[in-house]
Each structure stands twice: as structure tokens, then as C-alpha cells.
PDB file of C-alpha atoms in Angstrom:
ATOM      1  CA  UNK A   1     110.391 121.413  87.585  1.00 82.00           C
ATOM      2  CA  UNK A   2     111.554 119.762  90.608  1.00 92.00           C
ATOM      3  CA  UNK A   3     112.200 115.621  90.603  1.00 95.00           C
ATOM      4  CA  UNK A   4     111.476 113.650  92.948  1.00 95.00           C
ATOM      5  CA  UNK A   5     112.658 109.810  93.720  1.00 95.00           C
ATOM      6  CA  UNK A   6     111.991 107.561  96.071  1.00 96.00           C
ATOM      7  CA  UNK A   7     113.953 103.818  96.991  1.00 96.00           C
ATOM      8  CA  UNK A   8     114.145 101.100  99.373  1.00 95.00           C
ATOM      9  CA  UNK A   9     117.453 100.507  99.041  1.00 95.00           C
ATOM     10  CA  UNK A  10     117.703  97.469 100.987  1.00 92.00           C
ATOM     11  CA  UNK A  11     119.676  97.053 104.375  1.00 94.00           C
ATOM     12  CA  UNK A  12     122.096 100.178 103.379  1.00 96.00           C
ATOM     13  CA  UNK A  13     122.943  99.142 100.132  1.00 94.00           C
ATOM     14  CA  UNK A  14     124.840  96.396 101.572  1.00 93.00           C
ATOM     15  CA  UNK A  15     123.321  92.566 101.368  1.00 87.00           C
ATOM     16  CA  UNK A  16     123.541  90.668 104.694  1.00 81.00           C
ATOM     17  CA  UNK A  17     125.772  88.046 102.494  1.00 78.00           C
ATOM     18  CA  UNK A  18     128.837  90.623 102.192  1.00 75.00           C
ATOM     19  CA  UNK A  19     127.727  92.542  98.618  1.00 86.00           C
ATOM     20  CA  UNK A  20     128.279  96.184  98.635  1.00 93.00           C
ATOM     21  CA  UNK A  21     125.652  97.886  96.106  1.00 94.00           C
ATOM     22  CA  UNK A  22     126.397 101.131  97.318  1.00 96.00           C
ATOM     23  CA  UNK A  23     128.351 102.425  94.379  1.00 97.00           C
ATOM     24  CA  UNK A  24     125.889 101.056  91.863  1.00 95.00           C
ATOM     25  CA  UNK A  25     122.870 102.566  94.128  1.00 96.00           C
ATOM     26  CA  UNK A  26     124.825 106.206  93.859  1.00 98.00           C
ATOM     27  CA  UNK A  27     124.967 105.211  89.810  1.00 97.00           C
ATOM     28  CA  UNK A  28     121.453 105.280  89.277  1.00 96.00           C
ATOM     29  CA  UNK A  29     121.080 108.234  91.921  1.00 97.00           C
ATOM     30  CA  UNK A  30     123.448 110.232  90.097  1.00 98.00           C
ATOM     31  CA  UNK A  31     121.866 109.155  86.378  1.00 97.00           C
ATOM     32  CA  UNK A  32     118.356 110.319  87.733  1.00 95.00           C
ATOM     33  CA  UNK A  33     119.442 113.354  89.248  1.00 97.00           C
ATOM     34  CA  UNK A  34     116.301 113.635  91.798  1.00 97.00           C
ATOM     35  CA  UNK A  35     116.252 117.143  93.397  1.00 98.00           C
ATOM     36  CA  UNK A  36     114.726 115.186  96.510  1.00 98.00           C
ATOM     37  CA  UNK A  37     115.520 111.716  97.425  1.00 98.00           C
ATOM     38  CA  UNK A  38     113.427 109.560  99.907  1.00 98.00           C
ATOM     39  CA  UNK A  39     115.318 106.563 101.257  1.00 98.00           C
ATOM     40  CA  UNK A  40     114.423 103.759 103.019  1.00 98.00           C
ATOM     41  CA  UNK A  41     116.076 101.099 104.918  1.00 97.00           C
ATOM     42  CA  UNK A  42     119.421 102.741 105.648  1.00 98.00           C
ATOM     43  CA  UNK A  43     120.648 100.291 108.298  1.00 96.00           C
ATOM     44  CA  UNK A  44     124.535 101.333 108.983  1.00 95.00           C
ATOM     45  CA  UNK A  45     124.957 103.817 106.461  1.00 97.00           C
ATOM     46  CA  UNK A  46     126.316 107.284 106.590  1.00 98.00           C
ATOM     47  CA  UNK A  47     123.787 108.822 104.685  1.00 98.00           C
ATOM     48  CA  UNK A  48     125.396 112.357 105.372  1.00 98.00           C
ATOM     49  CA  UNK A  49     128.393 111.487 103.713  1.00 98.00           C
ATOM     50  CA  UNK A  50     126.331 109.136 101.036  1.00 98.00           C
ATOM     51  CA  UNK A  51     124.373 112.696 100.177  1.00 98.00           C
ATOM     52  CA  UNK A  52     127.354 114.571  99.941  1.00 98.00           C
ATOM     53  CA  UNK A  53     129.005 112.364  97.375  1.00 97.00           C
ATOM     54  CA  UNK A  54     125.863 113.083  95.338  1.00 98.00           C
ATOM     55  CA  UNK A  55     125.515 116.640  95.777  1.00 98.00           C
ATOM     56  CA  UNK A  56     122.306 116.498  98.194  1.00 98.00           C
ATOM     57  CA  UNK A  57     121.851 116.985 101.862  1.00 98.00           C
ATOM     58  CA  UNK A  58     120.724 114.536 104.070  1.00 98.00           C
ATOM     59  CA  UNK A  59     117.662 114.828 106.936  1.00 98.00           C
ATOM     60  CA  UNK A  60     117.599 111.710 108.267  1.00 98.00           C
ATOM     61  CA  UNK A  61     115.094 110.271 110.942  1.00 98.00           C
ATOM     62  CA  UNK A  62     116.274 107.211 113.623  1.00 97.00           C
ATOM     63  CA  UNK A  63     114.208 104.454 114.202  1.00 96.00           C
ATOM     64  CA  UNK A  64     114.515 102.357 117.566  1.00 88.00           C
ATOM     65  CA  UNK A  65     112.871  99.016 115.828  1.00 94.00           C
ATOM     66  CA  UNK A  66     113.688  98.864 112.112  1.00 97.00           C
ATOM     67  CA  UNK A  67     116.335 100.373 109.915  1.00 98.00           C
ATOM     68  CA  UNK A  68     116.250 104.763 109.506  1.00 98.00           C
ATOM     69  CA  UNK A  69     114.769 106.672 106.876  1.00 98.00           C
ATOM     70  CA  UNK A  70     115.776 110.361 105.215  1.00 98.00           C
ATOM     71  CA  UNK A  71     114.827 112.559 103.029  1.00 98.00           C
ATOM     72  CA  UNK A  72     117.536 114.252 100.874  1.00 98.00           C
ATOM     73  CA  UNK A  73     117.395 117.938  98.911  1.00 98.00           C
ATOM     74  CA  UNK A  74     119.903 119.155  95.847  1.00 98.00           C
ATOM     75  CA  UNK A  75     120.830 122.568  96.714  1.00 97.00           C
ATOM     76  CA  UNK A  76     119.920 125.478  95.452  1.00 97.00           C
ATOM     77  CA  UNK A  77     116.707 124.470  96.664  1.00 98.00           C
ATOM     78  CA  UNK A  78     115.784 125.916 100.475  1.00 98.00           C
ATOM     79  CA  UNK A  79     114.724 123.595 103.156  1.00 98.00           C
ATOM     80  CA  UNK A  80     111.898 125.348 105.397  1.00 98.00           C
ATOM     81  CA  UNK A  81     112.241 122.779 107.691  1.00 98.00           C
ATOM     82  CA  UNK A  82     112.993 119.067 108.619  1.00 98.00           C
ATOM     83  CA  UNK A  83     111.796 117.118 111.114  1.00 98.00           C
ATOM     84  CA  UNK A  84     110.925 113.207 112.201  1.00 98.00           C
ATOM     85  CA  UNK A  85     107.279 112.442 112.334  1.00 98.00           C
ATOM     86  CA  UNK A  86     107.567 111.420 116.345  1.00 96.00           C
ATOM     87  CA  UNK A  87     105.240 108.333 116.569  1.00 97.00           C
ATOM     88  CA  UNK A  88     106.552 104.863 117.547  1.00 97.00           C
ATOM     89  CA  UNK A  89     106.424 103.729 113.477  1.00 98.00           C
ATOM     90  CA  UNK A  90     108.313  99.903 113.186  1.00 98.00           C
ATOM     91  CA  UNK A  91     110.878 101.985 110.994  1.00 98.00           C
ATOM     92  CA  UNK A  92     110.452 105.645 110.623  1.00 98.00           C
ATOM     93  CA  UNK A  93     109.096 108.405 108.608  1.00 98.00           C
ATOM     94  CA  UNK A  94     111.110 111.900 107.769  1.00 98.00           C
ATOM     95  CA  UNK A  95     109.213 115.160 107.333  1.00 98.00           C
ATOM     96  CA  UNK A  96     110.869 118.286 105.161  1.00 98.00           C
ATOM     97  CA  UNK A  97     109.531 121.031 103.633  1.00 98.00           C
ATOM     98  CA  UNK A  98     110.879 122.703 100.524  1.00 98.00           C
ATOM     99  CA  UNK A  99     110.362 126.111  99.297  1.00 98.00           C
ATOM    100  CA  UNK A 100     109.837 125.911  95.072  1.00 96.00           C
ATOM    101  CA  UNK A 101     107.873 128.302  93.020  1.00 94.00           C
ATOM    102  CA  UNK A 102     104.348 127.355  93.468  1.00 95.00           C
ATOM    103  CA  UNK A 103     104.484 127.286  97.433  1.00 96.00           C
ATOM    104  CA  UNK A 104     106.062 125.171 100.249  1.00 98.00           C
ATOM    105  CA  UNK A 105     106.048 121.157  99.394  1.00 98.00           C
ATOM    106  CA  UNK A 106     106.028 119.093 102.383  1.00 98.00           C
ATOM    107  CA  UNK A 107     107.886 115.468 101.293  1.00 98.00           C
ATOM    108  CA  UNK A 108     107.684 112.624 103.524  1.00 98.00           C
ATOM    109  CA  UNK A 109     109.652 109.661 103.210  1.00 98.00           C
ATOM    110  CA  UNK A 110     108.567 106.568 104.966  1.00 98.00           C
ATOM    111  CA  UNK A 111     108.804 102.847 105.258  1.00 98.00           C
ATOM    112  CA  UNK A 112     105.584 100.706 106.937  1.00 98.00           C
ATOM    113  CA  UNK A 113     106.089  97.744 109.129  1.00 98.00           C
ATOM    114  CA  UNK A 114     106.586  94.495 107.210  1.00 95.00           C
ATOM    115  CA  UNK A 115     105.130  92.374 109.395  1.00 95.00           C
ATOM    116  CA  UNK A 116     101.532  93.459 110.547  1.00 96.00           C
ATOM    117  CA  UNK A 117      98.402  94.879 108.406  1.00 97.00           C
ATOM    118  CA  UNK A 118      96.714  96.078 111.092  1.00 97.00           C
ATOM    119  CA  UNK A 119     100.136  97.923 112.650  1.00 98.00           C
ATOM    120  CA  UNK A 120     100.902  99.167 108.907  1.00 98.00           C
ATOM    121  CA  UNK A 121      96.904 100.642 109.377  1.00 98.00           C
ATOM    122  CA  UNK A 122      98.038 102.421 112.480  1.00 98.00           C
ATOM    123  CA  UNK A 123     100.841 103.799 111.202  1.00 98.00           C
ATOM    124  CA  UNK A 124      98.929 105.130 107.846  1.00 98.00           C
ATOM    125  CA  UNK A 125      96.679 106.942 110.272  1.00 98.00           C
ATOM    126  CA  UNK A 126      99.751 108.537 112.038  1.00 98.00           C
ATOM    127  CA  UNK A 127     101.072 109.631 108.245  1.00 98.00           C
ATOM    128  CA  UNK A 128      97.517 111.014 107.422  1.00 98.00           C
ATOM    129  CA  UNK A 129      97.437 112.537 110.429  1.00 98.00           C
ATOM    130  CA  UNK A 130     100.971 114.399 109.753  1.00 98.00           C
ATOM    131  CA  UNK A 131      99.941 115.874 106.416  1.00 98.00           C
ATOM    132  CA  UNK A 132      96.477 116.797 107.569  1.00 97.00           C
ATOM    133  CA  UNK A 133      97.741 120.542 108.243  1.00 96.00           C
ATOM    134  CA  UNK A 134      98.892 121.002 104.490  1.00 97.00           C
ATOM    135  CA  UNK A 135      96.607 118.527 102.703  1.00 94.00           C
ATOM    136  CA  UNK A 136      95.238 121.610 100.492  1.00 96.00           C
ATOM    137  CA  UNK A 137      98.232 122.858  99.749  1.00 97.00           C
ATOM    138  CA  UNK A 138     101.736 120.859  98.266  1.00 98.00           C
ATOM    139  CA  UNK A 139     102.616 117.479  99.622  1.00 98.00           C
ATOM    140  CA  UNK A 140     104.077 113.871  98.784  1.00 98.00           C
ATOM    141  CA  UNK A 141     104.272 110.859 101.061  1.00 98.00           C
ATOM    142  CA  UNK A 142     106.706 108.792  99.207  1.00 98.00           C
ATOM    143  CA  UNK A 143     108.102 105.206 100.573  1.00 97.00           C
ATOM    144  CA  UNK A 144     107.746 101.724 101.000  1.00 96.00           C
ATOM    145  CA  UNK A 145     104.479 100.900 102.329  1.00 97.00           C
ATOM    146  CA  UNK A 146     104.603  97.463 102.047  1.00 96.00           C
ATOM    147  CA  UNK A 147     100.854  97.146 101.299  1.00 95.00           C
ATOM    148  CA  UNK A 148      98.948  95.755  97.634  1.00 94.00           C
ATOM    149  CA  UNK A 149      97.404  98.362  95.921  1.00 93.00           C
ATOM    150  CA  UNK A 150      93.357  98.284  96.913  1.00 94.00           C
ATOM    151  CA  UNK A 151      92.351  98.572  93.081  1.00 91.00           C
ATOM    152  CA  UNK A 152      94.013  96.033  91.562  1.00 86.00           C
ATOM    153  CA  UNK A 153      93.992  91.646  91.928  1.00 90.00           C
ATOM    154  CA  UNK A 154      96.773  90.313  93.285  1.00 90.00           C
ATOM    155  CA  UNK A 155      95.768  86.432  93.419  1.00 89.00           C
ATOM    156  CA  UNK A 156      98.616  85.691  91.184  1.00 89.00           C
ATOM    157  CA  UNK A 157     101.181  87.540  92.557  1.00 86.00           C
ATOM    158  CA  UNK A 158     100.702  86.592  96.130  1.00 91.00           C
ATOM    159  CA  UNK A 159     100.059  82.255  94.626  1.00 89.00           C
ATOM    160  CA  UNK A 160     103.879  83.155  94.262  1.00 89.00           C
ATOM    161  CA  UNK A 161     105.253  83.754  97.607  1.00 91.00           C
ATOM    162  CA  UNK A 162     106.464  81.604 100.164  1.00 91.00           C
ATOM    163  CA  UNK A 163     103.287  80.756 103.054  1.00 91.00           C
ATOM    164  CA  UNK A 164     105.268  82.904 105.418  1.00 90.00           C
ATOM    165  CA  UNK A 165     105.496  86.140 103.219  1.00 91.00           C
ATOM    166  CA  UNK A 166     101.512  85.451 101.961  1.00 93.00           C
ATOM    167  CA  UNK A 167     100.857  85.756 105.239  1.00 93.00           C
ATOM    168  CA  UNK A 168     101.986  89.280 105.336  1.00 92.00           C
ATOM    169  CA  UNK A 169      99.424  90.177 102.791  1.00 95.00           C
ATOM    170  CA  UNK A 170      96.714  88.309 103.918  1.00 94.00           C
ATOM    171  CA  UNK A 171      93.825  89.183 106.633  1.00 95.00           C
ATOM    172  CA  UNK A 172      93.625  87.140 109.654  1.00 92.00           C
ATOM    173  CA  UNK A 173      90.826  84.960 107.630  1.00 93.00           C
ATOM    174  CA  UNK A 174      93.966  84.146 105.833  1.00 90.00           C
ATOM    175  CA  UNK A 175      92.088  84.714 102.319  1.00 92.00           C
ATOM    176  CA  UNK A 176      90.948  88.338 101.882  1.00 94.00           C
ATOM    177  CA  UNK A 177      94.110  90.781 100.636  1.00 95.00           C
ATOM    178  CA  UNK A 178      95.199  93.381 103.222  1.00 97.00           C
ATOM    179  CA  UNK A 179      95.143  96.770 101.654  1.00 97.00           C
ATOM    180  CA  UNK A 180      94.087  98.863 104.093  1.00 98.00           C
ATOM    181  CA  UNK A 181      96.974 100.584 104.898  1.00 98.00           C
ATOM    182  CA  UNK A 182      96.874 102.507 101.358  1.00 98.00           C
ATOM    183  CA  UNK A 183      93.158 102.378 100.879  1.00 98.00           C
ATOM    184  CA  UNK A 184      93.042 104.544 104.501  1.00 98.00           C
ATOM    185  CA  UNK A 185      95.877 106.651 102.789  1.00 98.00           C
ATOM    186  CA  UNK A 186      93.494 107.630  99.669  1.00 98.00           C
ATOM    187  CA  UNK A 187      90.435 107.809 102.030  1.00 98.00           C
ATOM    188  CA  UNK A 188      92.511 110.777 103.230  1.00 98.00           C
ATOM    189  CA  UNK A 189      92.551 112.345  99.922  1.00 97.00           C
ATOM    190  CA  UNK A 190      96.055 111.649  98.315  1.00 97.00           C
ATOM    191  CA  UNK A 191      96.485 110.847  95.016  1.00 96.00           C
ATOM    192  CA  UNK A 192      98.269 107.907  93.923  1.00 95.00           C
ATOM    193  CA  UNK A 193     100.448 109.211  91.581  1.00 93.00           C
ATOM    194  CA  UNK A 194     101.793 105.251  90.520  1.00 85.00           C
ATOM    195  CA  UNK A 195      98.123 104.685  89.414  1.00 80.00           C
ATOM    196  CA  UNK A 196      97.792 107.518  87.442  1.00 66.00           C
ATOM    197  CA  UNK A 197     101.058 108.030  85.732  1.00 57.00           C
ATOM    198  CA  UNK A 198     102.920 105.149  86.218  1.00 49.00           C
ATOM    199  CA  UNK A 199     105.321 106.819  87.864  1.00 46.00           C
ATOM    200  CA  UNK A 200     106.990 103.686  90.077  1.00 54.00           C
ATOM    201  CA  UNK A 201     108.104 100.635  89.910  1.00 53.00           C
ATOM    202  CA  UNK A 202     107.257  97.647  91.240  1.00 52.00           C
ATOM    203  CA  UNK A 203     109.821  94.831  92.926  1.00 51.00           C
ATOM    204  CA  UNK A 204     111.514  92.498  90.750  1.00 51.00           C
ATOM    205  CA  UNK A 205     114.343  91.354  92.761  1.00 52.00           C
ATOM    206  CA  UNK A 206     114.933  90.611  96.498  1.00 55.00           C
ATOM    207  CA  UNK A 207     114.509  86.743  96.893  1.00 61.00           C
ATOM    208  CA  UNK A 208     111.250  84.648  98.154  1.00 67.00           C
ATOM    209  CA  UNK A 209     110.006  87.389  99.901  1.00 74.00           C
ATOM    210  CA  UNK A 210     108.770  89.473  96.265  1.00 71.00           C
ATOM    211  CA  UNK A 211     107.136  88.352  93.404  1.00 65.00           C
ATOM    212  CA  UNK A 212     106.839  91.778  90.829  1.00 75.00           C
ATOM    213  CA  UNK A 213     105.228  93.678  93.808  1.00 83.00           C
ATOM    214  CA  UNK A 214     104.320  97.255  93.951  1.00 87.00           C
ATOM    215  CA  UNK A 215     104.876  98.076  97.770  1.00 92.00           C
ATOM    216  CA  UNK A 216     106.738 101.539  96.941  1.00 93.00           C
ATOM    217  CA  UNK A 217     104.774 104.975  96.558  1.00 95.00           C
ATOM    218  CA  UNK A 218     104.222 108.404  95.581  1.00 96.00           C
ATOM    219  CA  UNK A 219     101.014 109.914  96.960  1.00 97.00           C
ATOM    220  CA  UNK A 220     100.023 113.516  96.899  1.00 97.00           C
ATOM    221  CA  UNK A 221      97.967 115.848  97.631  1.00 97.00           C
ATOM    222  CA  UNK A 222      95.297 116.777  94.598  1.00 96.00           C
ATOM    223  CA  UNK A 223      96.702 120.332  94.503  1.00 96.00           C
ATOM    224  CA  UNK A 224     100.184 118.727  93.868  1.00 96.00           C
ATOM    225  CA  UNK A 225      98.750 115.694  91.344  1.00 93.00           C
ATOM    226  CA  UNK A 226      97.467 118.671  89.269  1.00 90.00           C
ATOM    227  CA  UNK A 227     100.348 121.173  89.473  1.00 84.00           C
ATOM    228  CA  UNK A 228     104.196 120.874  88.878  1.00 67.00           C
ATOM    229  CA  UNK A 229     106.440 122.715  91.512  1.00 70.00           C
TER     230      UNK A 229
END
């Protein structure tokens, strides 16, 4: 069975005060063992080198705005291809295939813009619009979305945060919740795989700006929710 992870890491695994996490972020890596890895937020880092401590190899896509994103694959499993989904996203979003034995899986590791609902709707419509071509068979948009769940209340949660992260949550009315990013995800027909098997995690650390948030992802396709490559 193939094992898949996906994590923010957070500015490179380096905090802007001086902390380097990046040995303790290639401790849990290594305890998981993921045979692909979607990262997020990898500012500065050398995620080639990063991968090849670990045993993986890294695809990594550039952003011009935000910070880069990359998928990464444990040999001996074959990489059909790898590519960067080529739409102006705030941060960036990493396309690769992988041959296993149930058919090609298409992974795609991404991270939404922070800042905006309505540009973190644009950009789920560029990600739905990537996968459309293998929505029946084997794919995974993993990431940080940065956008509340559409079936669940988050009054408490958000009664938590600072007026200027609320804000980021909220509609322009400034009172209903903004989830359309994800809720235009699953209009699409992926799965959230979170929902159904508790398979993630949500923020518990990071300062003001979180208050036990689930921002991060696994969605798939229904062939994929129901099969195990």
C-alpha cells in the first residue's frame, strides 16, 4: 500500500525568530515513512538535498508571490511525470504522477492564498480544473488550503483569533464563514478523506494566527477513496 503525507512545514522549517526545526521536521518524516510527501511553504530550503537525506526525490514547483511547494516520491516507485500546475496561484501547486499497481495516481500538493476567500475560490477552480482529466481514475490534492471545512461550525474556533486573522475566514458581511474554496473542491467530486477517516490533523501550534484549525487536506477522487494503490 502506498502512504501518503502531507505538511505545511512553516517558512522552511526555520522560524523567522532564528529556530531551526528542520532536523526535528526530517524526525517525524523519517518515523512516518510516507512513500509521497507534499510540502508546503518551503521558503529557502533545499528541498533536493532535504529529500535526499530522507531517501525521496524532490519535484518542486516555484512560486513568484508566496513560498514553493513539492511533491516528493520514495523510490522504487516510478514517476510518470512531474510538472507545476502553471496558473498565477499566491503560492504554488506541484503536479506528479506515480505509477502503483492499480493505475497511475496523480498527487498534487498545494498551498491556497492566506489572505483572500474569494482568490483562494479562484485558485480551487484552477486545482479542479487540473484534475478534471483524471477525476475517474486515481488522484489526491493534498495541502494547505487555508479554508474551514463547509460541514462543520466553527463559531468557537474563529471567537479565538485575533480580528485580523477572523477576517481571513470571514465573508465580506464580516459574519458568514468563508468555505467556499473547499465546498467548490467537493462540488467537483473529491472526497474528503479528513472527514471520512480522520486521516489529518488539524493546527495546534503557530501563534495568534491558529486556534485548533483544520486548514490542511487530503481530497480524492471516489475511485481512489474506495481503493488502496
Amino acid at each position: 500500500m502506498l502512504r501518503v503525507m502531507t505538511w505545511n512545514i512553516r517558512t522552511g522549517g526555520r522560524d523567522r525568530g532564528g529556530r531551526d526545526r528542520r532536523d526535528q521536521v526530517a524526525q517525524v518524516i523519517a518515523e512516518q515513512r510516507p512513500d509521497v510527501l507534499a510540502l508546503q511553504e518551503l521558503q529557502d530550503l533545499d528541498v533536493a538535498a532535504f529529500a535526499a537525506r530522507l531517501g525521496l526525490r524532490a519535484y518542486r514547483a516555484g512560486s513568484w508571490l508566496g513560498q514553493p511547494v513539492a511533491v516528493l516520491v520514495r523510490p522504487p516507485w516510478r514517476v510518470l511525470s512531474a510538472g507545476p500546475v502553471r496558473r498565477p496561484f499566491h503560492h504554488a501547486a506541484q503536479r506528479v504522477t506515480v505509477a502503483t499497481g492499480a493505475g497511475p495516481l496523480t498527487v498534487l500538493s498545494t498551498h491556497l492564498d492566506p489572505y483572500s476567500g474569494t482568490r483562494r475560490l479562484v485558485e480551487a477552480g484552477w486545482l479542479a480544473a487540473a484534475l478534471r482529466p483524471v477525476r475517474a481514475g486515481l488522484a489526491l490534492l493534498a495541502g494547505d488550503l487555508n479554508t474551514l471545512a463547509p460541514y462543520a461550525d466553527h463559531t468557537d474556533r474563529l471567537a479565538r483569533l485575533p480580528d485580523a486573522y477572523r477576517r481571513r475566514h470571514l465573508r465580506r458581511d464580516g459574519r458568514t464563514v468563508d468555505t467556499r474554496a473547499v465546498a467548490r473542491l467537493l462540488a467537483a467530486g473529491l472526497v474528503d478523506l479528513g472527514a471520512t477517516a480522520g486521516s489529518t490533523a488539524p493546527t495546534r501550534h503557530g501563534g495568534a494566527e491558529f486556534s485548533d484549525m483544520r486548514l490542511d487536506y487530503l481530497l480524492a477522487t471516489p475511485t481512489l477513496a474506495t481503493q488502496h494503490p
